[in-house]
Short mmCIF file of C-alpha atoms in Angstrom, two decimals:
data_model
loop_
_atom_site.label_atom_id
_atom_site.label_comp_id
_atom_site.label_asym_id
_atom_site.label_seq_id
_atom_site.Cartn_x
_atom_site.Cartn_y
_atom_site.Cartn_z
CA MET K 23 0.21 -0.08 0.22
CA ALA K 24 1.29 3.20 -0.75
CA GLU K 25 2.41 5.98 1.96
CA ILE K 26 0.67 8.83 2.12
CA SER K 27 1.17 12.86 3.37
CA PHE K 28 -1.12 14.25 6.89
CA ASP K 29 -1.94 16.44 4.49
CA ASP K 30 -3.97 13.87 2.33
CA PHE K 31 -5.11 12.06 5.15
CA LEU K 32 -6.17 16.16 6.92
CA ALA K 33 -8.16 15.98 3.10
CA VAL K 34 -10.17 12.73 3.74
CA ASP K 35 -13.28 14.81 6.43
CA ILE K 36 -14.48 12.10 8.69
CA ARG K 37 -16.94 13.12 10.93
CA ALA K 38 -18.98 11.92 13.92
CA GLY K 39 -22.99 11.27 13.27
CA THR K 40 -26.27 9.97 14.51
CA ILE K 41 -28.76 7.84 12.64
CA THR K 42 -31.72 9.18 12.63
CA ARG K 43 -33.79 7.07 9.91
CA ALA K 44 -33.17 3.66 8.91
CA GLU K 45 -34.83 1.14 6.20
CA PRO K 46 -34.57 -1.61 4.29
CA PHE K 47 -33.16 -0.78 0.38
CA PRO K 48 -34.90 -3.94 -1.82
CA GLU K 49 -33.70 -1.60 -5.34
CA ALA K 50 -30.28 -2.13 -4.31
CA ARG K 51 -27.73 -4.72 -6.01
CA LYS K 52 -26.75 -6.25 -2.67
CA PRO K 53 -28.56 -6.26 0.34
CA ALA K 54 -28.48 -2.87 1.79
CA LEU K 55 -30.27 -0.38 3.71
CA ARG K 56 -31.04 3.39 3.89
CA LEU K 57 -29.52 5.34 6.13
CA TRP K 58 -30.52 9.13 7.28
CA VAL K 59 -27.29 10.62 9.61
CA ASP K 60 -27.54 13.70 11.69
CA PHE K 61 -24.05 15.54 11.26
CA GLY K 62 -25.34 18.40 13.13
CA GLU K 63 -26.11 22.28 12.88
CA GLU K 64 -22.90 22.74 9.90
CA ILE K 65 -23.56 19.30 8.00
CA GLY K 66 -27.11 18.92 8.26
CA GLU K 67 -28.45 15.18 7.96
CA LYS K 68 -27.29 13.50 5.17
CA LYS K 69 -28.19 10.08 3.27
CA SER K 70 -26.41 7.01 2.52
CA SER K 71 -27.01 3.57 1.56
CA ALA K 72 -24.98 0.68 3.29
CA GLN K 73 -24.53 -3.06 2.75
CA ILE K 74 -25.09 -3.57 6.24
CA THR K 75 -27.74 -6.37 6.99
CA GLU K 76 -25.93 -9.08 7.48
CA HIS K 77 -25.56 -8.03 11.59
CA TYR K 78 -27.99 -5.01 11.96
CA GLU K 79 -31.44 -4.33 11.56
CA PRO K 80 -32.73 -0.64 10.86
CA GLU K 81 -34.28 -0.26 14.13
CA ALA K 82 -31.79 -0.91 16.20
CA LEU K 83 -29.43 1.49 14.47
CA ILE K 84 -31.62 4.59 15.20
CA GLY K 85 -29.53 7.00 17.87
CA ARG K 86 -26.28 4.75 16.92
CA GLN K 87 -23.86 7.29 16.08
CA VAL K 88 -21.25 6.32 13.09
CA MET K 89 -18.27 7.75 11.37
CA ALA K 90 -18.59 8.56 7.93
CA VAL K 91 -16.41 10.29 5.43
CA VAL K 92 -18.43 13.51 4.29
CA ASN K 93 -16.52 15.30 1.75
CA PHE K 94 -16.95 12.15 -1.39
CA PRO K 95 -19.58 13.22 -4.05
CA PRO K 96 -22.32 12.23 -3.81
CA ARG K 97 -23.19 8.93 -5.75
CA GLN K 98 -26.16 7.38 -7.19
CA ILE K 99 -26.99 3.94 -6.57
CA GLY K 100 -30.05 2.61 -8.00
CA PRO K 101 -32.73 5.34 -7.04
CA VAL K 102 -30.56 7.24 -4.12
CA MET K 103 -28.24 9.56 -3.95
CA SER K 104 -25.78 8.84 -1.51
CA GLU K 105 -23.73 11.90 -0.08
CA VAL K 106 -21.89 9.99 2.67
CA LEU K 107 -19.65 6.81 3.30
CA VAL K 108 -20.76 5.64 6.80
CA LEU K 109 -17.30 3.73 7.62
CA GLY K 110 -16.87 -0.28 8.52
CA VAL K 111 -14.97 -3.34 8.43
CA TYR K 112 -15.67 -6.36 7.41
CA ASP K 113 -15.51 -9.30 9.97
CA ALA K 114 -14.07 -12.85 9.17
CA ASP K 115 -16.87 -13.83 6.58
CA GLY K 116 -16.90 -10.71 4.84
CA ALA K 117 -20.25 -8.92 6.36
CA VAL K 118 -19.19 -5.26 7.57
CA VAL K 119 -19.40 -4.14 11.35
CA LEU K 120 -19.77 -0.66 11.59
CA LEU K 121 -17.02 1.79 13.09
CA GLY K 122 -18.54 3.06 16.63
CA LEU K 123 -17.33 5.24 19.32
CA ASP K 124 -16.91 4.05 22.55
CA ARG K 125 -18.47 7.16 24.28
CA PRO K 126 -21.16 10.02 23.08
CA VAL K 127 -19.60 12.60 20.61
CA PRO K 128 -21.46 15.79 19.49
CA ASP K 129 -22.65 15.26 16.14
CA GLY K 130 -20.56 16.82 13.43
CA GLY K 131 -17.33 16.06 15.45
CA ARG K 132 -14.42 15.25 12.98
CA MET K 133 -12.16 12.51 13.47
CA CYS K 134 -8.26 13.65 14.60
#
């Protein structure tokens, strides 16, 4: 993997946000959920599509804080415009596990 500079790292804007709404996304090619994530006053609420159906039910995600890249260009995924990339890691079986926080932080807080 190529090394990057600290300035390259700073160019990726990763923020904390709270999931306010989650629902199945049956139109997606792979099983996915549609998420609405609140990043506070500065950024507001953004939509995302996430392939996290193996470990998460929509109703259990409401109120959960996640980390997401907020400065990628929006991407059309079926009928949904995904505005942020919610971050996760593949488990041993290839299912996505969301990155989380061990304590609550203000929505919109930037990863440092």
